[in-house]
CSV table of C-alpha atoms in Angstrom, one decimal:
chain,number,residue,atom,x,y,z
X,19,MET,CA,0.0,0.2,-0.1
X,20,LYS,CA,2.9,2.3,0.6
X,21,LYS,CA,4.2,2.1,-2.8
X,22,LEU,CA,0.6,2.7,-4.2
X,23,ILE,CA,0.2,5.8,-2.0
X,24,VAL,CA,3.5,7.1,-3.1
X,25,SER,CA,3.2,6.7,-6.8
X,26,LEU,CA,-0.3,8.3,-6.7
X,27,VAL,CA,1.2,11.3,-5.1
X,28,LEU,CA,4.2,11.4,-7.3
X,29,VAL,CA,1.9,11.1,-10.4
X,30,VAL,CA,-0.5,13.8,-9.3
X,31,LEU,CA,2.3,16.3,-8.7
X,32,VAL,CA,4.1,15.4,-12.0
X,33,THR,CA,1.1,15.5,-14.0
X,34,ILE,CA,-0.1,19.0,-12.4
X,35,ALA,CA,3.5,20.5,-12.9
X,36,SER,CA,4.1,19.2,-16.3
X,37,LEU,CA,0.4,20.0,-17.7
X,38,GLY,CA,0.7,23.3,-16.2
X,39,TRP,CA,4.1,24.2,-17.7
X,40,SER,CA,3.1,22.8,-21.0
X,41,ILE,CA,-0.1,24.8,-21.3
X,42,SER,CA,1.8,27.9,-20.1
X,43,GLU,CA,4.4,27.5,-23.0
X,44,PHE,CA,1.7,26.7,-25.5
X,45,ALA,CA,-0.3,29.7,-24.4
X,46,SER,CA,2.8,32.0,-24.6
X,47,PHE,CA,3.6,30.7,-28.0
X,48,TYR,CA,0.1,31.2,-29.0
X,49,ASP,CA,0.0,34.9,-27.8
X,50,LYS,CA,3.2,35.7,-29.4
X,51,ASP,CA,1.9,34.2,-32.9
X,52,ASP,CA,-1.2,36.3,-32.6
X,53,GLU,CA,0.0,39.5,-31.2
X,54,GLN,CA,0.3,41.2,-34.5
X,55,THR,CA,-3.0,40.1,-35.6
X,56,ASN,CA,-4.9,40.5,-32.6
X,57,PRO,CA,-7.9,43.1,-33.3
X,58,ALA,CA,-7.2,44.9,-30.2
X,59,ASN,CA,-3.9,45.8,-31.1
X,60,GLN,CA,-4.8,46.7,-34.5
X,61,LEU,CA,-7.6,49.0,-33.0
X,62,ALA,CA,-5.2,50.7,-30.8
X,63,ALA,CA,-2.7,51.4,-33.5
X,64,LEU,CA,-5.6,52.9,-35.9
X,65,THR,CA,-6.9,54.8,-32.7
X,66,LEU,CA,-3.4,56.3,-32.3
X,67,MET,CA,-3.1,57.0,-35.8
X,68,GLY,CA,-6.6,58.6,-36.4
X,69,THR,CA,-5.6,60.9,-33.5
X,70,GLY,CA,-2.4,62.2,-35.2
X,71,LEU,CA,-4.2,62.3,-38.9
X,72,ALA,CA,-7.3,64.4,-37.5
X,73,LYS,CA,-5.0,67.1,-36.1
X,74,THR,CA,-3.1,67.2,-39.5
X,75,LEU,CA,-6.4,67.5,-41.4
X,76,ASP,CA,-7.7,70.1,-39.3
X,77,ASN,CA,-4.5,72.1,-39.7
X,78,HIS,CA,-4.1,71.5,-43.4
X,79,PRO,CA,-7.7,71.3,-44.9
X,80,LEU,CA,-6.7,72.1,-48.3
X,81,GLN,CA,-5.2,68.7,-48.8
X,82,SER,CA,-7.4,66.6,-47.2
X,83,GLN,CA,-9.4,65.3,-50.1
X,84,THR,CA,-6.4,64.4,-51.8
X,85,PHE,CA,-5.0,62.5,-49.1
X,86,LEU,CA,-8.2,60.8,-48.3
X,87,ALA,CA,-8.5,59.7,-52.1
X,88,SER,CA,-4.9,58.2,-52.0
X,89,TRP,CA,-5.3,56.4,-48.7
X,90,ASN,CA,-8.8,54.8,-49.5
X,91,GLN,CA,-7.2,53.5,-52.7
X,92,HIS,CA,-4.3,51.8,-50.6
X,93,ASN,CA,-5.9,50.7,-47.5
X,94,ILE,CA,-8.6,48.6,-46.3
X,95,GLU,CA,-9.6,51.0,-43.5
X,96,GLN,CA,-11.6,53.8,-45.3
X,97,LEU,CA,-11.6,57.4,-44.4
X,98,SER,CA,-14.1,60.2,-44.9
X,99,LEU,CA,-15.0,63.8,-44.0
X,100,MET,CA,-18.4,65.2,-43.1
X,101,GLY,CA,-19.7,68.1,-41.4
X,102,SER,CA,-20.3,67.8,-37.7
X,103,ALA,CA,-24.1,68.7,-38.3
X,104,GLU,CA,-24.5,65.8,-40.7
X,105,PHE,CA,-22.9,63.4,-37.8
X,106,ILE,CA,-26.2,62.8,-36.0
X,107,LEU,CA,-26.1,61.2,-32.7
X,108,PRO,CA,-28.1,60.8,-29.5
X,109,LEU,CA,-27.8,63.7,-27.2
X,110,PRO,CA,-25.7,62.0,-24.6
X,111,LEU,CA,-23.4,60.6,-27.2
X,112,LYS,CA,-23.3,63.9,-29.0
X,113,ALA,CA,-22.4,65.9,-25.6
X,114,LYS,CA,-19.5,63.0,-25.0
X,115,PHE,CA,-18.2,63.6,-28.5
X,116,ASN,CA,-17.9,67.1,-28.3
X,117,ALA,CA,-16.1,66.8,-25.0
X,118,ASP,CA,-13.8,64.1,-26.0
X,119,LYS,CA,-13.2,64.8,-29.4
X,120,PHE,CA,-13.5,60.9,-30.4
X,121,LEU,CA,-15.9,58.4,-30.4
X,122,MET,CA,-15.8,54.6,-31.2
X,123,LEU,CA,-18.9,53.0,-32.5
X,124,GLU,CA,-19.5,49.4,-33.5
X,125,SER,CA,-22.1,47.9,-35.9
X,126,ASP,CA,-22.6,44.6,-37.9
X,127,GLU,CA,-20.1,46.0,-40.4
X,128,GLY,CA,-17.3,46.6,-38.0
X,129,ILE,CA,-15.8,49.4,-35.8
X,130,SER,CA,-15.8,52.8,-36.7
X,131,LEU,CA,-13.5,55.7,-35.4
X,132,HIS,CA,-14.6,59.3,-35.3
X,133,TYR,CA,-12.7,62.3,-34.6
X,134,LEU,CA,-13.9,65.9,-34.4
X,135,LEU,CA,-12.1,68.6,-36.2
X,136,PRO,CA,-12.9,71.7,-34.4
X,137,SER,CA,-11.0,74.2,-36.9
X,138,THR,CA,-13.0,73.1,-39.6
X,139,ASP,CA,-16.0,71.7,-37.9
X,140,GLN,CA,-15.8,68.5,-39.6
X,141,VAL,CA,-15.7,64.9,-38.3
X,142,LEU,CA,-13.2,62.4,-39.8
X,143,ASN,CA,-14.6,58.6,-40.0
X,144,ILE,CA,-12.4,55.8,-40.2
X,145,ASN,CA,-14.5,52.8,-41.0
X,146,THR,CA,-12.8,49.4,-40.2
X,147,LEU,CA,-13.7,45.7,-40.8
X,148,LEU,CA,-12.7,45.0,-37.2
X,149,VAL,CA,-14.8,43.3,-34.7
X,150,THR,CA,-14.2,43.2,-31.2
X,151,GLU,CA,-13.6,39.7,-29.2
X,152,ALA,CA,-14.5,40.6,-26.1
X,153,ASP,CA,-14.7,36.8,-24.9
X,154,SER,CA,-11.7,35.7,-26.7
X,155,GLY,CA,-9.4,35.7,-23.6
X,156,LEU,CA,-12.2,34.1,-21.8
X,157,ASN,CA,-12.6,31.2,-24.3
X,158,LEU,CA,-9.0,30.6,-24.3
X,159,ASN,CA,-8.8,30.6,-20.7
X,160,ARG,CA,-11.7,27.8,-20.8
X,161,LEU,CA,-9.6,26.0,-23.4
X,162,TYR,CA,-6.9,25.8,-21.3
X,163,THR,CA,-8.6,24.8,-18.2
X,164,MET,CA,-10.3,21.8,-20.3
X,165,LEU,CA,-7.1,21.0,-21.7
X,166,PHE,CA,-5.5,20.8,-18.2
X,167,TYR,CA,-8.4,18.7,-16.8
X,168,LEU,CA,-8.4,16.6,-19.7
X,169,GLY,CA,-4.9,16.0,-19.4
X,170,VAL,CA,-5.0,15.1,-15.9
X,171,VAL,CA,-7.9,12.5,-16.4
X,172,LEU,CA,-5.8,10.8,-19.1
X,173,ILE,CA,-2.7,10.6,-17.2
X,174,LEU,CA,-4.6,9.1,-14.2
X,175,LEU,CA,-6.2,6.7,-16.6
X,176,LEU,CA,-2.8,5.5,-17.9
X,177,TRP,CA,-1.6,5.1,-14.2
X,178,VAL,CA,-4.6,3.5,-12.9
X,179,SER,CA,-5.4,1.1,-16.1
X,180,PRO,CA,-2.4,-1.5,-14.7
X,181,LEU,CA,-3.9,-1.0,-11.0
X,182,ILE,CA,-7.4,-1.8,-12.4
X,183,ARG,CA,-5.9,-5.0,-14.5
X,184,ARG,CA,-4.3,-6.3,-11.1
X,185,LEU,CA,-7.4,-6.0,-9.2
X,186,ILE,CA,-9.7,-7.4,-11.7
X,187,ASN,CA,-7.0,-10.5,-11.6
X,188,LEU,CA,-6.9,-10.6,-8.0
X,189,SER,CA,-10.8,-10.7,-8.1
X,190,GLN,CA,-10.7,-13.4,-10.6
X,191,VAL,CA,-8.4,-15.4,-8.9
X,192,THR,CA,-9.8,-15.0,-5.4
X,193,GLN,CA,-13.4,-15.9,-7.0
X,194,ALA,CA,-11.9,-19.0,-8.5
X,195,PHE,CA,-10.1,-20.0,-5.0
X,196,GLY,CA,-13.4,-19.5,-3.3
X,197,MET,CA,-15.2,-21.6,-5.8
X,198,GLY,CA,-12.5,-24.7,-4.6
X,199,ASP,CA,-9.6,-24.4,-7.4
X,200,LEU,CA,-7.0,-24.4,-4.7
X,201,GLN,CA,-4.3,-24.2,-7.3
X,202,GLN,CA,-5.0,-20.7,-8.2
X,203,ARG,CA,-2.2,-18.0,-7.5
X,204,ILE,CA,-1.2,-14.6,-8.7
X,205,ALA,CA,1.9,-14.1,-10.6
X,206,VAL,CA,3.3,-11.1,-8.5
X,207,SER,CA,5.1,-8.5,-10.5
X,208,LYS,CA,7.8,-6.1,-9.2
X,209,THR,CA,6.0,-3.1,-10.8
X,210,SER,CA,2.5,-3.8,-9.2
X,211,TYR,CA,1.1,-1.4,-7.4
X,212,ILE,CA,-0.5,-4.2,-5.1
X,213,GLY,CA,2.4,-6.5,-4.8
X,214,ALA,CA,2.3,-6.8,-1.2
X,215,ILE,CA,-1.5,-7.8,-1.4
X,216,GLU,CA,-0.9,-10.5,-4.0
X,217,ALA,CA,1.9,-11.7,-2.1
X,218,GLU,CA,-0.2,-12.0,1.1
X,219,PHE,CA,-3.1,-13.6,-1.0
X,220,ASN,CA,-0.4,-16.5,-2.2
X,221,ARG,CA,0.7,-17.1,1.2
X,222,MET,CA,-2.6,-17.5,2.6
X,223,ALA,CA,-3.8,-19.5,-0.3
X,224,ASP,CA,-0.7,-21.6,0.3
X,225,ARG,CA,-1.8,-22.0,3.9
X,226,ILE,CA,-5.2,-22.8,3.1
X,227,GLN,CA,-4.0,-25.5,1.0
X,228,GLN,CA,-1.6,-26.8,3.2
X,229,LEU,CA,-4.1,-27.0,6.1
X,230,LEU,CA,-7.1,-28.6,3.9
X,231,ASP,CA,-4.2,-31.2,2.7
X,232,ASP,CA,-3.3,-31.8,6.2
X,233,ASN,CA,-6.9,-32.3,7.4
X,234,LYS,CA,-7.2,-34.8,4.5
X,235,LEU,CA,-4.1,-36.7,5.3
X,236,LEU,CA,-4.8,-36.6,9.3
X,237,SER,CA,-8.2,-37.9,8.6
X,238,ARG,CA,-7.0,-40.9,6.6
X,239,ALA,CA,-4.2,-41.6,9.0
X,240,VAL,CA,-6.2,-41.3,12.1
X,241,SER,CA,-8.9,-43.7,10.8
X,242,HIS,CA,-6.2,-46.0,9.6
X,243,ASP,CA,-3.8,-45.9,12.8
X,244,LEU,CA,-6.5,-45.9,15.4
X,245,LYS,CA,-8.5,-49.1,13.8
X,246,THR,CA,-5.9,-51.2,15.2
X,247,PRO,CA,-5.5,-50.2,18.8
X,248,ILE,CA,-9.4,-49.8,19.0
X,249,ALA,CA,-9.7,-53.5,17.8
X,250,ARG,CA,-7.2,-54.8,20.1
X,251,LEU,CA,-8.9,-52.8,22.9
X,252,ARG,CA,-12.5,-54.4,22.0
X,253,PHE,CA,-10.9,-57.7,22.0
X,254,GLY,CA,-9.1,-57.2,25.2
X,255,ILE,CA,-12.4,-55.9,26.9
X,256,GLU,CA,-14.1,-59.1,25.4
X,257,ALA,CA,-11.5,-61.6,26.8
X,258,LEU,CA,-11.9,-60.0,30.2
X,259,GLU,CA,-15.5,-60.4,30.1
X,260,GLU,CA,-15.2,-64.0,29.4
X,261,THR,CA,-12.3,-65.0,31.5
X,262,GLN,CA,-12.4,-66.1,35.2
X,263,ASN,CA,-8.7,-66.7,35.4
X,264,PRO,CA,-6.9,-63.9,37.3
X,265,GLU,CA,-3.8,-64.6,35.6
X,266,LEU,CA,-5.2,-64.1,32.3
X,267,LYS,CA,-7.1,-61.3,33.5
X,268,THR,CA,-4.0,-59.5,34.5
X,269,LYS,CA,-2.5,-60.0,31.1
X,270,TYR,CA,-5.4,-58.9,29.3
X,271,PHE,CA,-5.5,-55.6,31.6
X,272,GLN,CA,-1.9,-54.9,30.8
X,273,ARG,CA,-2.5,-55.2,26.9
X,274,VAL,CA,-5.5,-52.8,27.4
X,275,ASN,CA,-3.3,-50.6,29.2
X,276,ARG,CA,-0.8,-50.6,26.4
X,277,ASP,CA,-3.5,-50.2,23.8
X,278,LEU,CA,-4.6,-47.1,25.7
X,279,ASP,CA,-1.3,-45.6,26.0
X,280,THR,CA,-0.9,-46.2,22.1
X,281,MET,CA,-4.2,-44.3,21.6
X,282,GLU,CA,-3.3,-41.6,24.0
X,283,ASP,CA,0.4,-41.1,22.5
X,284,LEU,CA,-1.5,-40.8,19.0
X,285,VAL,CA,-4.0,-38.2,20.2
X,286,MET,CA,-1.0,-36.4,22.1
X,287,THR,CA,0.8,-36.2,18.8
X,288,LEU,CA,-2.2,-35.1,16.6
X,289,LEU,CA,-3.0,-32.3,19.2
X,290,SER,CA,0.8,-31.2,19.1
X,291,TYR,CA,0.9,-31.2,15.4
X,292,ALA,CA,-2.5,-29.2,15.1
X,293,ARG,CA,-1.1,-26.8,17.8
X,294,LEU,CA,2.2,-26.3,15.6
X,295,GLY,CA,0.1,-25.7,12.4
X,296,GLN,CA,-1.5,-22.6,13.8
X,297,GLY,CA,1.5,-20.8,13.0
X,298,ASP,CA,0.9,-18.0,15.6
X,299,ILE,CA,2.5,-19.7,18.5
X,300,PRO,CA,4.5,-17.0,20.6
X,301,LEU,CA,8.4,-17.8,20.8
X,302,GLU,CA,10.2,-17.2,24.0
X,303,ARG,CA,13.5,-16.4,22.0
X,304,THR,CA,16.9,-16.9,23.7
X,305,ASP,CA,20.4,-17.0,23.1
X,306,ILE,CA,21.8,-20.7,23.2
X,307,ALA,CA,25.4,-21.7,23.2
X,308,LEU,CA,25.0,-24.9,21.1
X,309,ASN,CA,27.9,-26.7,21.9
X,310,ALA,CA,27.2,-27.0,25.6
X,311,TRP,CA,23.4,-27.2,25.1
X,312,LEU,CA,23.9,-30.2,22.5
X,313,GLN,CA,26.3,-31.8,24.8
X,314,ASN,CA,23.7,-31.7,27.7
X,315,LYS,CA,20.8,-32.9,25.3
X,316,LEU,CA,23.2,-36.0,24.1
X,317,LEU,CA,23.8,-36.9,27.8
X,318,GLU,CA,20.1,-37.2,28.4
X,319,SER,CA,19.5,-39.4,25.3
X,320,ASP,CA,22.4,-41.8,26.0
X,321,ASP,CA,21.6,-45.4,24.7
X,322,ALA,CA,23.5,-48.4,25.7
X,323,GLU,CA,23.0,-50.0,22.6
X,324,HIS,CA,24.4,-47.4,20.1
X,325,GLN,CA,27.4,-45.3,20.2
X,326,LEU,CA,26.5,-41.6,20.5
X,327,GLU,CA,29.3,-39.3,19.3
X,328,PHE,CA,29.2,-35.5,19.6
X,329,LEU,CA,31.7,-33.5,17.1
X,330,PRO,CA,31.5,-29.8,18.5
X,331,LEU,CA,32.8,-26.6,16.8
X,332,PRO,CA,36.2,-25.4,17.9
X,333,HIS,CA,34.6,-22.1,19.2
X,334,GLU,CA,31.5,-21.5,21.1
X,335,VAL,CA,28.3,-20.3,18.6
X,336,THR,CA,25.0,-19.0,19.7
X,337,VAL,CA,21.6,-19.0,18.2
X,338,ASN,CA,18.4,-17.3,19.1
X,339,VAL,CA,15.7,-19.7,19.2
X,340,ASP,CA,13.1,-21.1,21.7
X,341,PRO,CA,14.4,-23.7,23.7
X,342,LYS,CA,11.4,-25.7,24.1
X,343,TYR,CA,10.8,-26.1,20.4
X,344,LEU,CA,14.4,-26.6,19.5
X,345,SER,CA,14.6,-29.3,22.1
X,346,MET,CA,11.6,-31.0,20.4
X,347,GLN,CA,13.2,-30.9,17.1
X,348,ILE,CA,16.5,-32.5,18.4
X,349,ASN,CA,14.7,-35.1,20.3
X,350,ASN,CA,12.6,-36.3,17.2
X,351,LEU,CA,15.9,-36.4,15.1
X,352,LEU,CA,17.8,-38.0,17.5
X,353,SER,CA,14.9,-40.6,18.4
X,354,ASN,CA,14.6,-41.1,14.5
X,355,ALA,CA,18.3,-41.6,14.1
X,356,LEU,CA,18.5,-44.4,17.3
X,357,ARG,CA,15.8,-46.1,15.8
X,358,PHE,CA,16.9,-46.9,12.5
X,359,SER,CA,20.9,-46.8,13.0
X,360,ARG,CA,22.6,-50.2,13.3
X,361,SER,CA,25.4,-49.2,16.1
X,362,LYS,CA,26.4,-45.4,15.9
X,363,VAL,CA,24.9,-42.0,15.8
X,364,GLN,CA,27.0,-38.8,15.3
X,365,VAL,CA,25.8,-35.2,16.1
X,366,SER,CA,28.1,-32.4,14.4
X,367,LEU,CA,27.9,-28.6,14.3
X,368,MET,CA,29.3,-27.1,11.3
X,369,VAL,CA,29.4,-23.5,9.9
X,370,GLN,CA,29.4,-23.4,5.9
X,371,ASP,CA,28.7,-20.2,3.9
X,372,GLU,CA,27.8,-18.3,6.9
X,373,VAL,CA,25.1,-20.9,7.7
X,374,LEU,CA,25.1,-22.8,10.7
X,375,TRP,CA,24.4,-26.6,10.6
X,376,ILE,CA,23.2,-29.3,13.1
X,377,HIS,CA,24.0,-32.5,11.6
X,378,VAL,CA,22.7,-35.9,13.1
X,379,ASP,CA,23.8,-39.0,11.3
X,380,ASP,CA,23.3,-42.5,11.4
X,381,ASP,CA,24.5,-45.9,10.2
X,382,GLY,CA,21.3,-47.2,9.0
X,383,GLN,CA,19.9,-47.8,5.4
X,384,GLY,CA,19.2,-44.1,4.9
X,385,ILE,CA,16.4,-42.2,3.1
X,386,ASP,CA,16.3,-42.1,-0.6
X,387,GLU,CA,16.2,-38.6,-2.3
X,388,LEU,CA,12.6,-39.2,-3.7
X,389,GLU,CA,11.3,-40.7,-0.2
X,390,ALA,CA,12.8,-37.6,1.7
X,391,LEU,CA,10.1,-35.4,0.0
X,392,GLN,CA,7.5,-37.6,1.5
X,393,VAL,CA,8.5,-38.6,5.1
X,394,VAL,CA,8.1,-34.9,6.3
X,395,LYS,CA,4.3,-35.4,5.9
X,396,PRO,CA,2.1,-36.6,8.7
X,397,PHE,CA,1.7,-40.3,9.3
X,398,VAL,CA,4.1,-41.2,6.1
X,399,ARG,CA,6.9,-43.5,7.0
X,400,GLY,CA,9.9,-44.6,4.9
X,401,LYS,CA,10.3,-48.2,3.5
X,402,HIS,CA,12.8,-49.1,6.1
X,403,SER,CA,10.4,-48.1,9.1
X,404,ARG,CA,7.9,-50.8,8.4
X,405,GLY,CA,7.5,-52.5,11.8
X,406,ASN,CA,9.0,-49.8,13.8
X,407,MET,CA,7.0,-48.1,16.6
X,408,GLY,CA,5.9,-44.7,16.1
X,409,HIS,CA,3.3,-43.0,13.9
X,410,GLY,CA,5.4,-41.2,11.3
X,411,MET,CA,4.8,-37.9,13.0
X,412,GLY,CA,8.4,-37.1,14.2
X,413,LEU,CA,9.9,-35.6,11.1
X,414,ALA,CA,6.6,-33.6,10.1
X,415,ILE,CA,6.8,-32.0,13.4
X,416,VAL,CA,10.6,-31.3,13.0
X,417,GLU,CA,9.5,-29.7,9.6
X,418,ARG,CA,6.8,-27.6,10.8
X,419,ILE,CA,8.4,-26.3,13.6
X,420,GLY,CA,11.7,-25.0,11.4
X,421,LEU,CA,9.2,-23.3,8.8
X,422,TRP,CA,8.2,-20.8,11.5
X,423,MET,CA,11.3,-20.5,13.7
X,424,GLY,CA,13.8,-20.5,11.2
X,425,SER,CA,15.4,-24.0,11.8
X,426,LYS,CA,14.6,-25.8,8.6
X,427,LEU,CA,15.0,-29.3,8.2
X,428,HIS,CA,17.2,-31.0,5.5
X,429,ILE,CA,17.3,-34.7,4.6
X,430,SER,CA,20.4,-36.3,2.9
X,431,ARG,CA,23.1,-39.1,3.0
X,432,ALA,CA,25.6,-39.1,5.8
X,433,PRO,CA,28.8,-38.9,4.0
X,434,GLU,CA,31.0,-41.0,6.7
X,435,LEU,CA,28.4,-43.3,8.3
X,436,GLY,CA,26.4,-43.9,5.2
X,437,GLY,CA,23.0,-43.7,6.6
X,438,ALA,CA,20.6,-40.8,6.5
X,439,ARG,CA,21.6,-37.3,7.6
X,440,LEU,CA,19.0,-35.0,9.4
X,441,SER,CA,20.2,-31.5,9.6
X,442,LEU,CA,18.8,-28.3,10.8
X,443,SER,CA,20.1,-25.0,9.2
X,444,PHE,CA,20.1,-21.5,11.0
X,445,GLU,CA,20.9,-18.7,8.9
X,446,SER,CA,20.9,-16.2,11.6
X,447,HIS,CA,23.7,-16.8,14.6
X,448,SER,CA,26.7,-15.2,16.3
X,449,ILE,CA,30.2,-16.5,17.1
C-alpha cells in the first residue's frame, strides 16, 4: 500500500506540474503568434494613427481630399470627412463626442472611429472591418482549463489502468479459489502497485491448501492408525468379560493399558501437530550456546545399544531460538536416528557459507532422495520403517517447527556413516 500511495502522489504532482508548464508554454507561444493579428492591437494602432491624422487634416484642410482619396485606394480602412451637423448622434453621445473629440462605434459591419476637427467643424470617420472579441480571452482560458483537466484525467487513467487490471485479476483468482480451485495463485510483478497484497494472498492460499491437505491426510491416517488399537482394545475387553482366570485377566489388563497408551500417544501427537499448524505460537526466544546445550541433550539421550558421538565446533556459537521447540526438534531427530541406526549416531556442528548446521547422522539404510519429500508429511513412514514403533509424525513436527522458527529441516545421505543425515540450518547466528 505504501508503494501505491507514493506512486499516486508522485503521478498527481508530476501531472499537475508538467501540464501546467506545457499549457503555459503553449499559451505564450500562441499569444506571440497572434500578437500582430490581434484586433485589439490593430484597433489601438488605428486609434493612435487617427488622433494624429485628425490634427493634421484639421490644420491643413486644403490637402484633405487628395490625401483621403489616396489613402482609400491603398488601404482597407476607409477614411471620410463630413460636417459635424451631418454626424447625427443621440444627445448623450453628442455631448460626450464634443467633449472628448473622439468616439468609437461598433456595428455589424465593423468598428468605426470618429474624430472631431474643431477648426473646420468637420468629423473624420475611419471605417474598419474589425470586430471586438470581448470573449476571446475568456474562451482561451476555458480552453486551457479544459485541456488541463483532460490531461490530468488521461494521465491518471494511464496510471490507474495497470492497477485496475491487477485488481480484476485478483478478484478473478480470489473467486476461483473460493469456488474450490485451490491451485489458483497470482503471478506477482515487481512493478505491481498491490504486490504486497498479491503476495499475502499467495501465502494465505498456500496456508489454506496446506491446512486442507493436512486435514485430509490426518483424517485418513487417524482412521487407519486408530483401527488397530481400537480393535485390540475391543478384543481385550471381550476377553476380560469371558475369562475368570486371574492370571489371564492381569495379562489382558496389561494389553488394554498398552493399547490405551498407544491411543493416548497418538492423540497427543495429533494435538501437538495441530497446535504447531496454527503458526501463531508465541516464541520465547533466547540465546543458546549450542556446544554446551547439545552436549547436555546427548547426555539425556544416552543409549547403551548405540554409540553416540558429538563433534562440536572449536569455538562457541549461539543461536536465538525457543529452547523448548529446538529441544523438540533435536529429540525427534535423535529418536529417529537411534531407531534406524545399526550401531552409531553422530551429532556435529558446522558453519558453511555463513549458515550454521546441526547434523544428526546414523549408519542405517538411509532415506532415498524421492522418499525424503514424503517422510516430512504427517503419518508417512519410510520404506525401512515398517514394523518400527511410531506414527510417522516425528519429522513432520520437525519440519513444521522449522518453517516458523527458522530452523529448517534438510534430509540427505550421511557422508561418513552412510545412513541418513537429518540437518537443521540456522541462517541467523553469532560466534
